[in-house]
PDB file of C-alpha atoms and ligand atoms in Angstrom:
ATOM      1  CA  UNK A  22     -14.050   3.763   6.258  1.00 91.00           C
ATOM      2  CA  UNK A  23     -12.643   3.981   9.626  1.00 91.00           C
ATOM      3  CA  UNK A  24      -9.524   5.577  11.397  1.00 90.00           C
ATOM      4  CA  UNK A  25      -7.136   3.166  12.381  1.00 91.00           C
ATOM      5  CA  UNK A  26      -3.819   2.607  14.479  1.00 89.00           C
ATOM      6  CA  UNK A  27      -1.923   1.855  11.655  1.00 91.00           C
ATOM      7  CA  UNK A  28       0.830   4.093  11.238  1.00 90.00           C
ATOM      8  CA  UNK A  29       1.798   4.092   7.104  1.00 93.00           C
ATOM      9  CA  UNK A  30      -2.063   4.757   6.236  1.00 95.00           C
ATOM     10  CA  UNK A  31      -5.103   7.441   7.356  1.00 94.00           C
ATOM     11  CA  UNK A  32      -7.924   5.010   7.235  1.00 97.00           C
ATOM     12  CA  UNK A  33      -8.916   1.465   6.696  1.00 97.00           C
ATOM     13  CA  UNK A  34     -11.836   0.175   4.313  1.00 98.00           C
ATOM     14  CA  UNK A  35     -12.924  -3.433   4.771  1.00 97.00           C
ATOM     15  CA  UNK A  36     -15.784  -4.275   1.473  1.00 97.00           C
ATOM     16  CA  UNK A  37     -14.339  -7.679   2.104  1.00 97.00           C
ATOM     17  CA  UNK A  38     -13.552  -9.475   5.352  1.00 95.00           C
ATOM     18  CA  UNK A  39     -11.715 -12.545   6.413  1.00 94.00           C
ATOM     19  CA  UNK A  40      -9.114 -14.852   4.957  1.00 95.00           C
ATOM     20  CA  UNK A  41      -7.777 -18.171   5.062  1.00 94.00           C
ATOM     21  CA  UNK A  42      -4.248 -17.786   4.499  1.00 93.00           C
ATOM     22  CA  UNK A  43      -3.970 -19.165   8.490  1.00 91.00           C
ATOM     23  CA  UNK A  44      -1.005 -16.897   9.220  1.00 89.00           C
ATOM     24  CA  UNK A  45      -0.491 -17.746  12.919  1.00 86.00           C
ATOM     25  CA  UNK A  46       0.680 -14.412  14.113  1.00 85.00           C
ATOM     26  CA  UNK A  47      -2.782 -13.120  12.489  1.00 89.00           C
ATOM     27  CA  UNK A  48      -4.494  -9.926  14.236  1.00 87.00           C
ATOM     28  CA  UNK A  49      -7.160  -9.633  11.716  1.00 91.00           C
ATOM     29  CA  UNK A  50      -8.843 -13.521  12.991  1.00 90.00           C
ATOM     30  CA  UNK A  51      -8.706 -12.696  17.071  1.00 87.00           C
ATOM     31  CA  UNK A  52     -10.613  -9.350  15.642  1.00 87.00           C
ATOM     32  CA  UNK A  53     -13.404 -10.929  13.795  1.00 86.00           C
ATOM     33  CA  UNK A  54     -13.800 -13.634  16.174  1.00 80.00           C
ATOM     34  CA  UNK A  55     -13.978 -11.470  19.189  1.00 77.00           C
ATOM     35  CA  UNK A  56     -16.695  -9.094  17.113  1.00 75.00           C
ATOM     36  CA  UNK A  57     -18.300 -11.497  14.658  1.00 66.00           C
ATOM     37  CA  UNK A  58     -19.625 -15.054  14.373  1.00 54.00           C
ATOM     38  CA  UNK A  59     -22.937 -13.592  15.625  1.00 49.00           C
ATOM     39  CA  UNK A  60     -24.910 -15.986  18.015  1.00 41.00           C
ATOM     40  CA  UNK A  61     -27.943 -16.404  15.482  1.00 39.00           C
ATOM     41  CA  UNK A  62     -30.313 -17.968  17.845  1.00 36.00           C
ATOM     42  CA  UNK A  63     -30.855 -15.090  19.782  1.00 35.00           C
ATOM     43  CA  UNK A  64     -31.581 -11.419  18.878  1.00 35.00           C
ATOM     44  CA  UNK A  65     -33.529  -9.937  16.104  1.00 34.00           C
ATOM     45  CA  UNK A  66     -32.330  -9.883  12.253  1.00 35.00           C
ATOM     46  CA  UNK A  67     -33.803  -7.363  10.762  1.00 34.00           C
ATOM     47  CA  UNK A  68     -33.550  -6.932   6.578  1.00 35.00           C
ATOM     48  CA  UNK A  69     -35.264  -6.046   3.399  1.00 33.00           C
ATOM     49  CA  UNK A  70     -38.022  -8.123   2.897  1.00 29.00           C
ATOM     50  CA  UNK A  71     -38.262  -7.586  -0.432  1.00 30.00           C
ATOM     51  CA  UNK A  72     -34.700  -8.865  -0.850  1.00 31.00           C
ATOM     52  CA  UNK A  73     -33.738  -9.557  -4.558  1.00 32.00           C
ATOM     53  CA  UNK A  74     -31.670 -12.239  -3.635  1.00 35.00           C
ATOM     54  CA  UNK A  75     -32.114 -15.630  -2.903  1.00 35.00           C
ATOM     55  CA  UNK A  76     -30.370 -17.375  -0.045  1.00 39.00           C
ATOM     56  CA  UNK A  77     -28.589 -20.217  -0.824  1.00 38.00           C
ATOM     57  CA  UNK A  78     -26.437 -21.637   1.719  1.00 36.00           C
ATOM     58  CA  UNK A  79     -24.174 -25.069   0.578  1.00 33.00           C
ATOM     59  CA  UNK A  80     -23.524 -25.886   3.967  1.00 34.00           C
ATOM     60  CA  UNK A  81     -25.422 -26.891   6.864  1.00 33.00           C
ATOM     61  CA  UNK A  82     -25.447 -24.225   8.366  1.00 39.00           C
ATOM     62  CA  UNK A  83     -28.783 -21.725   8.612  1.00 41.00           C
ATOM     63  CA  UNK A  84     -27.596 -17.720   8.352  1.00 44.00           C
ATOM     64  CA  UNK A  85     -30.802 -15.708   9.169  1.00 45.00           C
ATOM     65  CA  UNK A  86     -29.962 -12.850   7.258  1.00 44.00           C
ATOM     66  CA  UNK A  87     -31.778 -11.337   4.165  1.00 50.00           C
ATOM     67  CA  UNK A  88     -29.889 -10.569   0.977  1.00 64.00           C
ATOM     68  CA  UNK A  89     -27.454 -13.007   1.558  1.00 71.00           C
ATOM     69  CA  UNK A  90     -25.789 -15.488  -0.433  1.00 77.00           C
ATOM     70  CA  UNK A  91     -22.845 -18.331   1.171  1.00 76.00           C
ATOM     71  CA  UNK A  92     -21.195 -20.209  -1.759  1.00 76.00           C
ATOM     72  CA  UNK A  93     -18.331 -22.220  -2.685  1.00 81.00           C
ATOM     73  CA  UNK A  94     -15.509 -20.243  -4.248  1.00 80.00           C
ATOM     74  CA  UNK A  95     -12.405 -22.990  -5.183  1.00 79.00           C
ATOM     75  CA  UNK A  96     -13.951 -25.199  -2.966  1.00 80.00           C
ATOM     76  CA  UNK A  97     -14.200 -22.798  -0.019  1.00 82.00           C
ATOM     77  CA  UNK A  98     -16.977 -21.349   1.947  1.00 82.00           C
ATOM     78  CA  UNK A  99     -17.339 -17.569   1.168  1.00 87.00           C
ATOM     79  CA  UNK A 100     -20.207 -14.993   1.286  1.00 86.00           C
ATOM     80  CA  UNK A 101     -21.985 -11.995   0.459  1.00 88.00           C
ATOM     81  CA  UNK A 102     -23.801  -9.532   1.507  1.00 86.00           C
ATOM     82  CA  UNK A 103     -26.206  -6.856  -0.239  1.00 85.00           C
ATOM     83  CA  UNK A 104     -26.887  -4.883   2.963  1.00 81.00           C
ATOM     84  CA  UNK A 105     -25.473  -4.430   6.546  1.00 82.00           C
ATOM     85  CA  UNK A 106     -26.682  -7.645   8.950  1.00 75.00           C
ATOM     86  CA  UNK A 107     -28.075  -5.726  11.839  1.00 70.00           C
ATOM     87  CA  UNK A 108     -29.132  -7.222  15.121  1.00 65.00           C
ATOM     88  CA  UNK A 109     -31.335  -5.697  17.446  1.00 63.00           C
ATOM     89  CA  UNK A 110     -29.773  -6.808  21.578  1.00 65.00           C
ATOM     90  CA  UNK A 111     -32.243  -5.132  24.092  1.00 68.00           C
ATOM     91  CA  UNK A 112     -32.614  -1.586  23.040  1.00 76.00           C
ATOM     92  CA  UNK A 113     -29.357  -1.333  21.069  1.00 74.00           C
ATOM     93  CA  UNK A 114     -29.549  -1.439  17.243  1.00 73.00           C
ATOM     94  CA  UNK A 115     -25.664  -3.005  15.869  1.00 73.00           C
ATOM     95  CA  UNK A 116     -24.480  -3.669  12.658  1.00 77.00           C
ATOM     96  CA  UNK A 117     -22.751  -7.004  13.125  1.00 77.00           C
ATOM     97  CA  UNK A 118     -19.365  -6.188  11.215  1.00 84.00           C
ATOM     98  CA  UNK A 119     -18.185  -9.944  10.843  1.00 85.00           C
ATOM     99  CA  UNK A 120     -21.302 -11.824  10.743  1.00 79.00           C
ATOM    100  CA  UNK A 121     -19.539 -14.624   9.181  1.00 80.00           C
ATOM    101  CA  UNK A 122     -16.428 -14.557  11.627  1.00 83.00           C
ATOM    102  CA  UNK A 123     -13.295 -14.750   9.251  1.00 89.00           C
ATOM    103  CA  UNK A 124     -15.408 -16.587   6.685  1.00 88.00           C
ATOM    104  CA  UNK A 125     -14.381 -14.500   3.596  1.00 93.00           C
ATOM    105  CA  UNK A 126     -17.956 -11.653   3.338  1.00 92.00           C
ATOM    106  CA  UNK A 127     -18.205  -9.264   0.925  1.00 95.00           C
ATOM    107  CA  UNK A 128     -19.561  -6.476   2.115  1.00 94.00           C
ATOM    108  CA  UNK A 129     -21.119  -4.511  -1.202  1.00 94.00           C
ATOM    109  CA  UNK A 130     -23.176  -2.097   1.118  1.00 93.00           C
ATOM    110  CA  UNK A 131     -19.726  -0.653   1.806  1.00 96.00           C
ATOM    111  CA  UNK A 132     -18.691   0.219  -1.749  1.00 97.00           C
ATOM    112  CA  UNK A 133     -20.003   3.878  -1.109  1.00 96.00           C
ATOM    113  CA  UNK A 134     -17.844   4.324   1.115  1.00 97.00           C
ATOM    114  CA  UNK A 135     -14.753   6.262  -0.453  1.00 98.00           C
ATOM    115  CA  UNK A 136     -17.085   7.809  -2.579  1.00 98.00           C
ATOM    116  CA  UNK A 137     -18.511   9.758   0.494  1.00 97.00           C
ATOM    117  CA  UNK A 138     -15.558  10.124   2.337  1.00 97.00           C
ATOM    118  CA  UNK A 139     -15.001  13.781   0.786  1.00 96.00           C
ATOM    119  CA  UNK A 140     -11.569  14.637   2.934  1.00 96.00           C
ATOM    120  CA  UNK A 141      -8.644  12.893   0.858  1.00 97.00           C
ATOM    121  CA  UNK A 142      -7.358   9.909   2.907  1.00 97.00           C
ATOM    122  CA  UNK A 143      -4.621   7.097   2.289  1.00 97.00           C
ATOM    123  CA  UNK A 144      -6.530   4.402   2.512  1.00 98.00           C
ATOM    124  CA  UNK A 145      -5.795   0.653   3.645  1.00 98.00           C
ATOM    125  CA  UNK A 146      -7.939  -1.687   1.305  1.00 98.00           C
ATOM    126  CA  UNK A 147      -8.754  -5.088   3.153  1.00 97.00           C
ATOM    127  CA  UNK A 148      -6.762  -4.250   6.919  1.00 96.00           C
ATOM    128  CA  UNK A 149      -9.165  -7.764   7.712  1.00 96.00           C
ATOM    129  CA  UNK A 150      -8.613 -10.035   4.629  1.00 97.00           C
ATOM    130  CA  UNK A 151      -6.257 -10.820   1.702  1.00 97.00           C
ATOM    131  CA  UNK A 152      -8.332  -8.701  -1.193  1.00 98.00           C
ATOM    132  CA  UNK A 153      -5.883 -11.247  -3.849  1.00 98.00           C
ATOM    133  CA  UNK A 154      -6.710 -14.303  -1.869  1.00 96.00           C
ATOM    134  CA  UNK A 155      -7.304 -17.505  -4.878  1.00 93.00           C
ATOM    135  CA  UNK A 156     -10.641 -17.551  -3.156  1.00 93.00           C
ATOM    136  CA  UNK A 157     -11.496 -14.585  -3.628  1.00 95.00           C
ATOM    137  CA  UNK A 158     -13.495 -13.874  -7.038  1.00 94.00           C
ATOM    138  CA  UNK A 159     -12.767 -11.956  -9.665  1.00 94.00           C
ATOM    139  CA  UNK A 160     -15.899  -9.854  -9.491  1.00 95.00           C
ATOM    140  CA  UNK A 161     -15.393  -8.723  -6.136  1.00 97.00           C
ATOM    141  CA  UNK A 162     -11.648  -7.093  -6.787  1.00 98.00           C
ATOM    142  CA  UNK A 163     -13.265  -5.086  -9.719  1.00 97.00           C
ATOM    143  CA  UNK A 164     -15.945  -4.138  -7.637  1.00 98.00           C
ATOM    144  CA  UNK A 165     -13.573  -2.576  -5.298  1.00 98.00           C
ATOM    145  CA  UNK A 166     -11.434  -1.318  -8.311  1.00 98.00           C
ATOM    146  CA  UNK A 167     -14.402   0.447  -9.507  1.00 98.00           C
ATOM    147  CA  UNK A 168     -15.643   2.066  -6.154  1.00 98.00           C
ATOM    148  CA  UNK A 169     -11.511   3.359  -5.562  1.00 98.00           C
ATOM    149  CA  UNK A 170     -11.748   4.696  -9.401  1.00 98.00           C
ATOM    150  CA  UNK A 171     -15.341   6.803  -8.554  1.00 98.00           C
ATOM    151  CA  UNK A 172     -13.353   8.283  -5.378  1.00 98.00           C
ATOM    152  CA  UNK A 173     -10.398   9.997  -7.144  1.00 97.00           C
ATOM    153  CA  UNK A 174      -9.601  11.763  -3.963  1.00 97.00           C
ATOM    154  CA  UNK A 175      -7.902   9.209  -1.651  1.00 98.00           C
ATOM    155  CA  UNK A 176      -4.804   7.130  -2.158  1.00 98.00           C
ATOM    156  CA  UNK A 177      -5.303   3.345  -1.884  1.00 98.00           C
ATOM    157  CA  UNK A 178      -3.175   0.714  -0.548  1.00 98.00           C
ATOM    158  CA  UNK A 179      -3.220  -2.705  -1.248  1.00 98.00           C
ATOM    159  CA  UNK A 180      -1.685  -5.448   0.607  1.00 97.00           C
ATOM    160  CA  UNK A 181      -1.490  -9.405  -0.518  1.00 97.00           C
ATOM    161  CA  UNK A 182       0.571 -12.306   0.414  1.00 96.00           C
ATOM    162  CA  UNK A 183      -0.823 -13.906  -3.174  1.00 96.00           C
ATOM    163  CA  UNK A 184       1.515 -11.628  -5.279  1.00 96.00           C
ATOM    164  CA  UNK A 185       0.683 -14.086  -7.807  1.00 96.00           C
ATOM    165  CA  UNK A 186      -2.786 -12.819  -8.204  1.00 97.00           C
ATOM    166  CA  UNK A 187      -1.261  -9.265  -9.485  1.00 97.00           C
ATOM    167  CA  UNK A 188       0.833 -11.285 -12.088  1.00 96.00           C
ATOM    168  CA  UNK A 189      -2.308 -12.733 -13.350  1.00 96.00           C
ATOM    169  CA  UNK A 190      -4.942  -9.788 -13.463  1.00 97.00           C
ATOM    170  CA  UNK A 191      -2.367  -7.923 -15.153  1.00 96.00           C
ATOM    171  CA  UNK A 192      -1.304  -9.787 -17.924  1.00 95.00           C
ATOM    172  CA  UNK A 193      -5.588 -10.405 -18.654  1.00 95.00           C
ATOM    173  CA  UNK A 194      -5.776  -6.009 -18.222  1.00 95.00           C
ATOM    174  CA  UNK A 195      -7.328  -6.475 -15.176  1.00 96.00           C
ATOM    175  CA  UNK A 196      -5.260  -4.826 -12.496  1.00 97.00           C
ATOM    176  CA  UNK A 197      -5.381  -0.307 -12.918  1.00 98.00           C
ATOM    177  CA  UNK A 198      -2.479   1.526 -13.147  1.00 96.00           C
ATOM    178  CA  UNK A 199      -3.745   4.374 -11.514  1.00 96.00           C
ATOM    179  CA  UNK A 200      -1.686   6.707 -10.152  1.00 95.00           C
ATOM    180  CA  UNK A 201      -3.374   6.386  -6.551  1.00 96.00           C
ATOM    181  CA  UNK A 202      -3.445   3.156  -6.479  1.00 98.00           C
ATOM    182  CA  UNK A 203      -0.115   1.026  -4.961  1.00 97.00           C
ATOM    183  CA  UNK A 204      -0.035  -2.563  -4.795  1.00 97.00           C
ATOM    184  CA  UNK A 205       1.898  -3.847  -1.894  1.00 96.00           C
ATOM    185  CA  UNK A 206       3.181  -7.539  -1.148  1.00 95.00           C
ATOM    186  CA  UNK A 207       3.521  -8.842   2.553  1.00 94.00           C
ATOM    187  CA  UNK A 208       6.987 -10.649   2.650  1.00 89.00           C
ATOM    188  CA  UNK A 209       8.028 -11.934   6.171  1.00 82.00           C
ATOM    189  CA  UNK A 210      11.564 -13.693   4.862  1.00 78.00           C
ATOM    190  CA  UNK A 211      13.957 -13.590   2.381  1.00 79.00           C
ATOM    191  CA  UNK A 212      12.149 -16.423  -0.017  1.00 79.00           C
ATOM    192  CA  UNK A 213       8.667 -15.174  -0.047  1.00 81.00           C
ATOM    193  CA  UNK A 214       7.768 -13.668  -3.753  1.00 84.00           C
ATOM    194  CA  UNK A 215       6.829 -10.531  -4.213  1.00 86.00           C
ATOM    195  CA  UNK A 216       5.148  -7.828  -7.188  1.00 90.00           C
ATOM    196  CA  UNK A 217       7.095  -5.243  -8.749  1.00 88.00           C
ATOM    197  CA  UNK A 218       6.398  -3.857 -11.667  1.00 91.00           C
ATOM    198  CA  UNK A 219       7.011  -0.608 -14.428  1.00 91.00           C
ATOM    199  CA  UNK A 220       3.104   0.140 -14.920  1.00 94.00           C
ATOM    200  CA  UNK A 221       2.271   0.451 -11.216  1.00 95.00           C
ATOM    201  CA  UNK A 222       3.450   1.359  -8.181  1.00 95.00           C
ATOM    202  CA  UNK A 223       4.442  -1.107  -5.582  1.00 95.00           C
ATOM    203  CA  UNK A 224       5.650  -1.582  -2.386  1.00 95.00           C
ATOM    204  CA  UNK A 225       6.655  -4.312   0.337  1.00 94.00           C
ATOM    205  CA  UNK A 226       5.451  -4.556   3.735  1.00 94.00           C
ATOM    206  CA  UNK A 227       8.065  -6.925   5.680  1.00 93.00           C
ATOM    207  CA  UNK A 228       5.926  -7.639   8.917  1.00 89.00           C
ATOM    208  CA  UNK A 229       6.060  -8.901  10.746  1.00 90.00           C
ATOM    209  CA  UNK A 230      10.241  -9.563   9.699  1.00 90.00           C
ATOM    210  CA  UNK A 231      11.249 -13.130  10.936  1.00 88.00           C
ATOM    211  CA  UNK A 232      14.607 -13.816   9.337  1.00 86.00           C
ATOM    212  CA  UNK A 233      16.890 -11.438   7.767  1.00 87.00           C
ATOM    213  CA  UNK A 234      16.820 -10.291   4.088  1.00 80.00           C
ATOM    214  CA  UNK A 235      20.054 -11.057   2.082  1.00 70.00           C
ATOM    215  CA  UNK A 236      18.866 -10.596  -1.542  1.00 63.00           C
ATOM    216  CA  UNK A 237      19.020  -7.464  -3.583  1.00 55.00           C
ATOM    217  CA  UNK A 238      15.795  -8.654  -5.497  1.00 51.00           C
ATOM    218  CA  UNK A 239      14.227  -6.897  -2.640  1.00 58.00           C
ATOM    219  CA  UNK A 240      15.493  -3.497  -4.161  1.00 62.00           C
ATOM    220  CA  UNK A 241      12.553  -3.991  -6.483  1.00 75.00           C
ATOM    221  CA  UNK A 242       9.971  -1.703  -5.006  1.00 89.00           C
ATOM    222  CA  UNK A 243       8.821   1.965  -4.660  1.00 93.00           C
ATOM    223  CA  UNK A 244       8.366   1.728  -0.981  1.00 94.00           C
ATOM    224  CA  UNK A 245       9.430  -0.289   1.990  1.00 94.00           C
ATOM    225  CA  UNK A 246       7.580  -0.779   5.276  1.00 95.00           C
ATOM    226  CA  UNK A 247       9.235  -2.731   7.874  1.00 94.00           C
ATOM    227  CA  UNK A 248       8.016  -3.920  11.203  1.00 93.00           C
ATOM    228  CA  UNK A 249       8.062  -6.274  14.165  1.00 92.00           C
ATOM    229  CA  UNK A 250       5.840  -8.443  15.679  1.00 86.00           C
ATOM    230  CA  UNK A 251       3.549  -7.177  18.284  1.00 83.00           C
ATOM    231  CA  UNK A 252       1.367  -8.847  20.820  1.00 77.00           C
ATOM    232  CA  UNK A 253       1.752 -11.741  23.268  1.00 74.00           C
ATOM    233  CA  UNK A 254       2.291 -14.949  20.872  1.00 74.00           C
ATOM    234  CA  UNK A 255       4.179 -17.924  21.781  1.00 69.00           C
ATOM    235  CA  UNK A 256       7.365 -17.764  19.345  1.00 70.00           C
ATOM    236  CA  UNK A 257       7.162 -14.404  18.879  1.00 80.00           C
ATOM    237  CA  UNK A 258      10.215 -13.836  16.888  1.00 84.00           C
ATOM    238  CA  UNK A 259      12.473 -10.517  18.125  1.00 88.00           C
ATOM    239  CA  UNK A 260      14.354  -8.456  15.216  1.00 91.00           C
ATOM    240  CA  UNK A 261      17.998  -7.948  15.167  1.00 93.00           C
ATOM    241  CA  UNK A 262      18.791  -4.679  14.453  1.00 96.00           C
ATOM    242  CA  UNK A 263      21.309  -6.066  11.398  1.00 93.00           C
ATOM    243  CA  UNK A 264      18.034  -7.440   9.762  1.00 93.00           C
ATOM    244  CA  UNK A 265      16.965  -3.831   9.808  1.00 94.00           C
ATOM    245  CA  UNK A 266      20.088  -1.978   9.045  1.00 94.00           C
ATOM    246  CA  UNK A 267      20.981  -4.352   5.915  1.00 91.00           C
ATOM    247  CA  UNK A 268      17.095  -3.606   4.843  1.00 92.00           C
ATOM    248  CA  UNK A 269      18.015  -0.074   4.725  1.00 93.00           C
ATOM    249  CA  UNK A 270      21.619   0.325   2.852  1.00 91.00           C
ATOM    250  CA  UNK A 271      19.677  -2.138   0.070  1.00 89.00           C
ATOM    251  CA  UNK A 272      16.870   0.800   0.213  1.00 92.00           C
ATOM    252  CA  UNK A 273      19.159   3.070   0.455  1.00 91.00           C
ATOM    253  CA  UNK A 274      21.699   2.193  -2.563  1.00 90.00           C
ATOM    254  CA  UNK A 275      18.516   1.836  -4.455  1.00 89.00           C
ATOM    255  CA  UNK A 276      16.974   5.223  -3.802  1.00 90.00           C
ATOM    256  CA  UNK A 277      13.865   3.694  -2.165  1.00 92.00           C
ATOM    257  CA  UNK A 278      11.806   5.131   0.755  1.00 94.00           C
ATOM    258  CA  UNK A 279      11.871   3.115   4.262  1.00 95.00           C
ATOM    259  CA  UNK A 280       9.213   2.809   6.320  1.00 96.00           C
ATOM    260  CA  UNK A 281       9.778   1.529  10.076  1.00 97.00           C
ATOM    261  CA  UNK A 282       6.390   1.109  11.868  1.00 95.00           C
ATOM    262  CA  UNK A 283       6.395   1.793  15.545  1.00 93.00           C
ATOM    263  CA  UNK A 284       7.368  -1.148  16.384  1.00 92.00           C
ATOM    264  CA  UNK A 285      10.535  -0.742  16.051  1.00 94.00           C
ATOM    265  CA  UNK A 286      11.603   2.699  17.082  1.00 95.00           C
ATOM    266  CA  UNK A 287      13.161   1.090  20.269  1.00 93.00           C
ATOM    267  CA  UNK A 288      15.442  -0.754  18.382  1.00 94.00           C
ATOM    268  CA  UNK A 289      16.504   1.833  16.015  1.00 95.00           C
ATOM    269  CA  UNK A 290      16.919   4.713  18.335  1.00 95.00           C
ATOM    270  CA  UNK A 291      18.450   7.661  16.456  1.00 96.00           C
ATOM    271  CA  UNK A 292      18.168   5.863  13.238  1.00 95.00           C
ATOM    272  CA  UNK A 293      14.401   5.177  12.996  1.00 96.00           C
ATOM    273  CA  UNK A 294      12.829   6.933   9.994  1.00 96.00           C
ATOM    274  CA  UNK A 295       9.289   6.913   8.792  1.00 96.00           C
ATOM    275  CA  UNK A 296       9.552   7.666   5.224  1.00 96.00           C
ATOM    276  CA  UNK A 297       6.750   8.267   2.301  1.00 95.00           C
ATOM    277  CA  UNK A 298       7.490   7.724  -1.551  1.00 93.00           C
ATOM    278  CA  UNK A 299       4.247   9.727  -2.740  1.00 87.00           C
ATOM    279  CA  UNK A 300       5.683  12.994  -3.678  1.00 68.00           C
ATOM    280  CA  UNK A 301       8.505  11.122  -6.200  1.00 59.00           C
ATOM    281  CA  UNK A 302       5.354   9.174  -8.080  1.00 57.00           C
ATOM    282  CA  UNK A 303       1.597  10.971  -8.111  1.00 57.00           C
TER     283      UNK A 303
HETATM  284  S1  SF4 B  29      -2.832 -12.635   5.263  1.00 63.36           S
HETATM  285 FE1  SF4 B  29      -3.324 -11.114   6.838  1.00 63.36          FE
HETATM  286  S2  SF4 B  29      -5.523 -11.383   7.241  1.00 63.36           S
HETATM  287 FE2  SF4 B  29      -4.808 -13.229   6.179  1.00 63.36          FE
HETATM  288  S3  SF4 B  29      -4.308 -14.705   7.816  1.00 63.36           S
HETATM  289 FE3  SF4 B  29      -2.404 -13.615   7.233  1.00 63.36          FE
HETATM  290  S4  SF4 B  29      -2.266 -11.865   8.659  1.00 63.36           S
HETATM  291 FE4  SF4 B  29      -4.401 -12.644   8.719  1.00 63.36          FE
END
């Protein structure tokens, strides 16, 4: 797990990396591209030699790592792998944290992680992918499930823009109504669907906001984060402050916690409030 900048959550935990949802105000890509996509023709891989399993690649492309597998998951490239890819530049050892780039990796060495992070933490699952993407298999989001469930101690977060994929694990029994664990939807406008439901809690993340929200369907949630766009991108789009303030009295006339992120304390001045909804639900 690591510490993060993100201001609604303690730490971030990655098992699986990249997505292909092609959102084009996307940190998580200019991250993985800047520190992944490894140039394999030079440096040393080192591995388990007496890797269990087989490397298959599908595409042409040659991966010189051990305990590796690339495969095609609803006709998309994805991958996993058993250990950490480590590359050995001059007389630095590094473990390569997006050897695929934003290829969709799941990283199983990582499952430990909460496990062995003793000090309770609210935890971001998946800052660098879409955990609920359709590509993404089954196995891998019950994996995580089961690694959260052995760490009791920390609070986990989950964030999709395939709400869909909630719908559908929990009608087959599939998605935990643990108390610790909240599923969150990314909505950016006013049409976008979202998850809400009795058996677990939930919560909407509208950022970056791009158009304002009219609809009270939006009351349906135990938590709202809002926040603008950051960075340098062409188009950025720039929040009214009525987008924000109508966000609110909905929140607010439904009893629900808001969230502003950083972002836009500038624009709210006096009114800016950073709220949490875990004391009312765990
Ligand atoms: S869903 Fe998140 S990780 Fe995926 S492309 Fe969009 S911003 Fe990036």
């Amino acid at each position: 797990m690591n510490s993060t900048r993100i201001d609604w959550c303690d730490a971030t935990w990655n098992p699986v990396t990249g997505c292909l949802h092609g959102c084009p105000y996307c940190y998580a890509r200019g991250i993985a591209r800047r520190f992944g996509g490894w140039d394999y023709s030079s440096g040393h891989v080192r591995g388990n030699a007496s890797a269990d399993k087989t490397f298959i690649c599908l595409t042409s492309e040659t991966f010189r790592s051990w305990r590796c597998k690339v495969y095609l998951s609803n006709g998309q490239k994805i991958a996993e792998l058993e250990n950490a890819y480590i590359v050995e530049r001059g007389n630095k050892t590094i473990k390569a944290p997006y050897p695929f780039g934003f290829v969709p990796t799941f990283h199983r060495y990582r499952l430990r992680e909460p496990e062995a992070t003793k000090t309770p933490k609210t935890v971001f699952v998946g800052s660098m992918t879409d955990l609920f993407g359709d590509w993404v298999p089954d196995e891998w989001i019950q994996e995580v499930f089961a690694a959260c469930a052995a760490a009791p101690q920390h609070r986990y977060l989950f964030l999709t823009k395939n709400p869909e994929r909630y719908v559908m694990m929990g009608e087959l029994g599939l998605l935990p109504e643990h108390k610790n664990f909240w599923y969150g939807t990314t909505v950016t406008d006013d049409e976008a669907p979202l998850f809400w439901s009795e058996l677990h809690n939930t919560f909407l993340s509208i950022e970056p906001i791009l158009a304002p929200f009219i609809g009270s369907v939006r009351n349906k949630a135990d938590w709202v984060i809002i926040g603008a766009e950051t960075g340098n991108r062409k188009g950025k789009v720039i929040p009214r402050r009525e987008w924000i303030d109508n966000i609110v009295a909905n929140c607010r006339e439904a009893g629900i916690p808001v969230f502003m992120k950083e972002s836009l304390r500038g624009l709210m001045g006096s009114e800016f409030v950073q709220e949490y909804p875990w004391e009312r639900t765990e």
